[in-house]
Coordinates of N, CA, C and O in Angstrom, one line a residue:
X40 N 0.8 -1.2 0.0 CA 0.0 0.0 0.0 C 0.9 1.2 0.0 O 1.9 1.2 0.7
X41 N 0.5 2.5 -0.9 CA 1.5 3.1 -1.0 C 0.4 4.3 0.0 O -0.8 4.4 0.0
X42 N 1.6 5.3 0.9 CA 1.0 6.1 2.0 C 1.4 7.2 1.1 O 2.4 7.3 0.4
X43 N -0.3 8.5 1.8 CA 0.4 9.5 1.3 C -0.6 10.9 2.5 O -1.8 11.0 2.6
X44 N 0.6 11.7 3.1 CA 0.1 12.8 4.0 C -0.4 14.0 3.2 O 0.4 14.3 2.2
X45 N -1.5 14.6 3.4 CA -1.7 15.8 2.3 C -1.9 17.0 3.6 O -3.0 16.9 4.3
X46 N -1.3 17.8 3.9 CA -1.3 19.4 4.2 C -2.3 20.2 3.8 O -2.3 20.2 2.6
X47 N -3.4 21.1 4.3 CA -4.4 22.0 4.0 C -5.5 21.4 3.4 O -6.3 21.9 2.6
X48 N -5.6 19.8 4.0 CA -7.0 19.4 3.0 C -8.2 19.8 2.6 O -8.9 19.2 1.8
X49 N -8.4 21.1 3.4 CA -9.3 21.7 3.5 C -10.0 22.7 1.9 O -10.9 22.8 1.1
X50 N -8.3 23.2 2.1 CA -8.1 23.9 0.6 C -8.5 23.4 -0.5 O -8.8 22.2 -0.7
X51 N -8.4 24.5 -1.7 CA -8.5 23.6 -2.4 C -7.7 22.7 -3.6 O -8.0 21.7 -4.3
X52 N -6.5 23.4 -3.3 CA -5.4 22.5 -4.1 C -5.3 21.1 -3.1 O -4.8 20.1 -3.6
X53 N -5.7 21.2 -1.5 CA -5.3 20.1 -0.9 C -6.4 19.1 -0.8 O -6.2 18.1 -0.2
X54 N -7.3 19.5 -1.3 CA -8.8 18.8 -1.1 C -8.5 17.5 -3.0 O -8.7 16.3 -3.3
X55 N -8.2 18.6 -3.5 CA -8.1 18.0 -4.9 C -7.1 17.0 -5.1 O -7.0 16.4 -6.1
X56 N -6.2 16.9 -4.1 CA -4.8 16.0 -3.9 C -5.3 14.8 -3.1 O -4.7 13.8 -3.1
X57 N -6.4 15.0 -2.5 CA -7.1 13.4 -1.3 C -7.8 13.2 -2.5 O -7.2 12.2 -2.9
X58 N -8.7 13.5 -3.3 CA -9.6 13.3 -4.2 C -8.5 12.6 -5.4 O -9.2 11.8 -6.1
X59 N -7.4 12.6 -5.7 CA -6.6 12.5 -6.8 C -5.9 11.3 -6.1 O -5.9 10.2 -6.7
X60 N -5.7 11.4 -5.7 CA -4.6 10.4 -4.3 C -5.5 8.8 -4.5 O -5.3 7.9 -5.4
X61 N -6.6 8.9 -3.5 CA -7.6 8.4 -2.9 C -7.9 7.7 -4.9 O -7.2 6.8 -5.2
X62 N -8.6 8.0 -5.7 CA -8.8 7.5 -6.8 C -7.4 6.4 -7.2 O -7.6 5.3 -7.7
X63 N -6.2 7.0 -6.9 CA -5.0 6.2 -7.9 C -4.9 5.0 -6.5 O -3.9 4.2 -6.6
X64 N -5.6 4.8 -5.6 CA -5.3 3.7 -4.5 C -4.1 4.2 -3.3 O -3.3 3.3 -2.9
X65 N -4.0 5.5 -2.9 CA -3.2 5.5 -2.1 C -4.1 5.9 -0.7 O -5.2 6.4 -0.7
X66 N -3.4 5.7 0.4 CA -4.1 5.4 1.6 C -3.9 7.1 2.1 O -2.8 7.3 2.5
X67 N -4.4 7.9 2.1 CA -4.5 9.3 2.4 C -4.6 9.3 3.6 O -5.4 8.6 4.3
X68 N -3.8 10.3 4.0 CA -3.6 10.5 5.9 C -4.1 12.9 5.5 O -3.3 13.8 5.3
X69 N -5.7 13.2 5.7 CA -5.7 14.5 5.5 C -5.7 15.6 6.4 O -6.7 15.7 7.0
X70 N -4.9 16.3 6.5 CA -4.7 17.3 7.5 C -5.5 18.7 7.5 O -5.7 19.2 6.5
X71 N -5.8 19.1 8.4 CA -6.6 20.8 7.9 C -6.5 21.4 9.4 O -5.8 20.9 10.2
X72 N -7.0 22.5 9.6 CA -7.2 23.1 10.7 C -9.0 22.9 11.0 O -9.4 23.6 11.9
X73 N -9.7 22.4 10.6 CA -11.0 22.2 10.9 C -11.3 20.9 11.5 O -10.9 19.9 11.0
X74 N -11.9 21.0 12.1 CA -12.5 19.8 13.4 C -13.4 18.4 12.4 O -14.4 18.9 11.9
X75 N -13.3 17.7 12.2 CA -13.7 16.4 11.6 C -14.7 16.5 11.5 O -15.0 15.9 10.4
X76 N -15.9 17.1 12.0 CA -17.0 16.9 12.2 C -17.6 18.1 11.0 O -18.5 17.8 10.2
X77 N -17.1 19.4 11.1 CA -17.1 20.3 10.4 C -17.1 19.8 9.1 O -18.0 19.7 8.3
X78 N -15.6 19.3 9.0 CA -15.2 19.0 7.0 C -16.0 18.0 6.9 O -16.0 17.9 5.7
X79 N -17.2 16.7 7.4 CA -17.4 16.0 6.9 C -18.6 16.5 6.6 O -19.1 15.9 5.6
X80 N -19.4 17.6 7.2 CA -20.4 18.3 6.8 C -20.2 19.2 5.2 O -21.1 19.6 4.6
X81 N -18.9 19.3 4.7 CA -19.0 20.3 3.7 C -19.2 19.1 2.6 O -18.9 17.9 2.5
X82 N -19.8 20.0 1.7 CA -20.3 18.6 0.6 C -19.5 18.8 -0.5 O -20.1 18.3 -1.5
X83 N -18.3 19.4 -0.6 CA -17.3 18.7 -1.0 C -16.2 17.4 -0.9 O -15.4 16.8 -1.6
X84 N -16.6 17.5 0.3 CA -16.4 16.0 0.6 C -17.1 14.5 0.4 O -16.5 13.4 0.5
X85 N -18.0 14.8 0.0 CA -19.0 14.1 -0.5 C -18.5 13.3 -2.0 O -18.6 12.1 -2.2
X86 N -18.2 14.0 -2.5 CA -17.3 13.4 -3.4 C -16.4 12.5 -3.3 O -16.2 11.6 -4.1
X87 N -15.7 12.6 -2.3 CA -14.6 10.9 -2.0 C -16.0 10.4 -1.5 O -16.6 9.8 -2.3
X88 N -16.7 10.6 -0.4 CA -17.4 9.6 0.4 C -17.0 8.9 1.2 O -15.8 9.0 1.1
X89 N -17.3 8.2 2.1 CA -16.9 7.4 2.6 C -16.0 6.1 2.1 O -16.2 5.2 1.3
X90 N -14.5 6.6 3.3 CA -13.4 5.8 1.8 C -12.6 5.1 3.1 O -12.2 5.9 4.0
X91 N -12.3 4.1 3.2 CA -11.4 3.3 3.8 C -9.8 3.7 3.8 O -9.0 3.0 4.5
X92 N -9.4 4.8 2.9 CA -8.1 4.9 2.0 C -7.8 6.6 3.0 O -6.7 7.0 3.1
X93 N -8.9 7.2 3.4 CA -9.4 8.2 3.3 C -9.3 9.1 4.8 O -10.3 9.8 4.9
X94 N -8.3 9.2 6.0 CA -8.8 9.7 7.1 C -8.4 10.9 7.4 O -7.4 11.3 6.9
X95 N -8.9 11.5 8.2 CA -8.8 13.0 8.6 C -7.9 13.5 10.1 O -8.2 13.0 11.2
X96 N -7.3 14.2 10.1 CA -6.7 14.6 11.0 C -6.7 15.9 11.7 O -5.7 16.4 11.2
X97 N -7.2 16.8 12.9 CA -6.7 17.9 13.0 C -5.5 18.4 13.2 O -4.8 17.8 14.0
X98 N -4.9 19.5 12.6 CA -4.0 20.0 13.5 C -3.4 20.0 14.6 O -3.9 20.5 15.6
X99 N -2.0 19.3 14.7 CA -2.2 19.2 16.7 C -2.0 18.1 17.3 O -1.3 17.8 18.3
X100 N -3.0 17.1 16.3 CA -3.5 15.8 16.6 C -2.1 14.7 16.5 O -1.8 14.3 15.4
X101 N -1.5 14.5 17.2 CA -0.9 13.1 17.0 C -1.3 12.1 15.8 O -2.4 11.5 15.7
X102 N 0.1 11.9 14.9 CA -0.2 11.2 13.7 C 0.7 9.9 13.6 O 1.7 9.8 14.4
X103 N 0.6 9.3 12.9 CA 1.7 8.2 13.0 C 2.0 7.6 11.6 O 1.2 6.9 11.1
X104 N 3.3 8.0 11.0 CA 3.6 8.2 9.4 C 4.1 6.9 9.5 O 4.3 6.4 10.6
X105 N 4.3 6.2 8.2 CA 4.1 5.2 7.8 C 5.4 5.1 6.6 O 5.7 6.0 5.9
X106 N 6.0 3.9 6.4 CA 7.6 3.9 6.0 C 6.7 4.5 4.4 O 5.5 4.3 4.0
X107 N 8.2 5.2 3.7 CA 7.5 5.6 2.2 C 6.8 6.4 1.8 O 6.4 6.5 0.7
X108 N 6.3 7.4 3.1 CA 4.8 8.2 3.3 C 5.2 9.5 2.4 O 6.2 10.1 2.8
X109 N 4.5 10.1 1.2 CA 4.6 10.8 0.3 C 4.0 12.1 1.1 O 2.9 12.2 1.4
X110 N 5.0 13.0 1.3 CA 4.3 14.3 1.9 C 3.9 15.4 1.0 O 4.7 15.9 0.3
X111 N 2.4 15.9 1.1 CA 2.4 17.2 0.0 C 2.2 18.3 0.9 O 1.9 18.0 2.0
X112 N 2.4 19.5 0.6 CA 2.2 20.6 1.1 C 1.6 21.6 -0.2 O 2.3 21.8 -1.2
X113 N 1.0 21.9 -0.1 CA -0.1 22.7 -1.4 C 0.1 24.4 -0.4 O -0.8 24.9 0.2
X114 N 1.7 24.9 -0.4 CA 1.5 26.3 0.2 C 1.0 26.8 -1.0 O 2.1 26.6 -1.5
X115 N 0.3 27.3 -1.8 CA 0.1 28.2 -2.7 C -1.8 28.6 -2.2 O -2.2 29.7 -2.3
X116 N -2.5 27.5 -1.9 CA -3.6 27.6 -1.2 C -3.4 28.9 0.4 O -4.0 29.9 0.7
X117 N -2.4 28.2 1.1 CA -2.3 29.5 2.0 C -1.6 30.6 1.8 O -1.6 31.4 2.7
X118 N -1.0 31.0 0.6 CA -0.6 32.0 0.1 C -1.6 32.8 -0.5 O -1.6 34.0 -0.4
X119 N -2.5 32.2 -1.1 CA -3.9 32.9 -1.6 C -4.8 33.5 -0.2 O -5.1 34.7 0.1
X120 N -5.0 32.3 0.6 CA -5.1 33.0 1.6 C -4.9 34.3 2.8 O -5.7 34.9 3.5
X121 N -3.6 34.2 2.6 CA -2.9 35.2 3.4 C -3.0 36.1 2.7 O -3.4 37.1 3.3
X122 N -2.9 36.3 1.4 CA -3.1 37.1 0.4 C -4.6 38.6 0.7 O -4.6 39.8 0.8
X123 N -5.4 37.5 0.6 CA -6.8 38.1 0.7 C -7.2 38.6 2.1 O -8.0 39.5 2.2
X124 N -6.1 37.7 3.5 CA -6.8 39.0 4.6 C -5.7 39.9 4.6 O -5.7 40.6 5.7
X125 N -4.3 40.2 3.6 CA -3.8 41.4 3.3 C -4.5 42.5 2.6 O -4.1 43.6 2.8
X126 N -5.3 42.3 1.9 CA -5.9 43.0 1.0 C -7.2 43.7 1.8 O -7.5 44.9 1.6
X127 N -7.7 43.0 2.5 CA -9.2 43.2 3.1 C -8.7 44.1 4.5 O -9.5 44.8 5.2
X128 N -7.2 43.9 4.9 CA -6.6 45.0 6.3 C -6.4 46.1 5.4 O -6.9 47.1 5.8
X129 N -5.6 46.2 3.8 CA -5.3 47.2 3.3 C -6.4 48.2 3.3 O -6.4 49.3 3.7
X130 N -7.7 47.3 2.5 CA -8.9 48.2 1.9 C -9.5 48.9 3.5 O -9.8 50.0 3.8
X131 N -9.6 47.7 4.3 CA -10.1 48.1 5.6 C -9.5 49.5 6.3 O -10.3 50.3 6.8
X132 N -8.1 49.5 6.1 CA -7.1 50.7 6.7 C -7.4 51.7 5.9 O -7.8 52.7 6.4
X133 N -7.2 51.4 4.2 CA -7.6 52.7 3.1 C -8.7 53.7 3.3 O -8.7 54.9 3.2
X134 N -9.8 52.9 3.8 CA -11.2 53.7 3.6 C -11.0 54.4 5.4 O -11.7 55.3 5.7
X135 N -10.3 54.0 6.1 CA -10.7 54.8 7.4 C -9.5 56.2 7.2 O -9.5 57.2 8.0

């Protein structure tokens, strides 16, 4: 079984990597800052479904990597991010 950790599953470069992963048969370990219960309510998730290959993790949470484990990091998701609440302090600051 080939392992693989994905970073910001939330996002959406990192959502589209458990979804891409999880199809080619690899055992997806997904990370996010949102509580389990939350992401499985979003119905983009709905799309894997319920997946044996497929588990979720919070931030924080104690993990336990697995020999060979392919790590992704999708920073360009939190660079868009950080991006947008720079813009929204700029406009915020501009107008006062």
């Amino acid at each position: 079984m080939e392992y693989a950790l994905v970073f910001g599953a939330q996002q959406f470069i990192g959502f589209e990597l458990c979804k891409a992963l999880v199809n080619q048969g690899y055992e997806v370990l997904a990370i996010d800052e949102q509580q389990q219960e939350e992401m499985l309510e979003n119905n983009k998730w709905m799309e894997i479904g319920r997946n044996a290959n497929l588990q979720y993790r919070e931030i924080g949470e104690s993990i336990e990597l697995q020999d060979n484990m392919i790590c992704f990091l999708p920073i360009y998701d939190y660079y868009i991010v950080e991006k947008k609440t720079f813009f929204k302090r700029f406009i915020r600051n501009w107008k006062t």
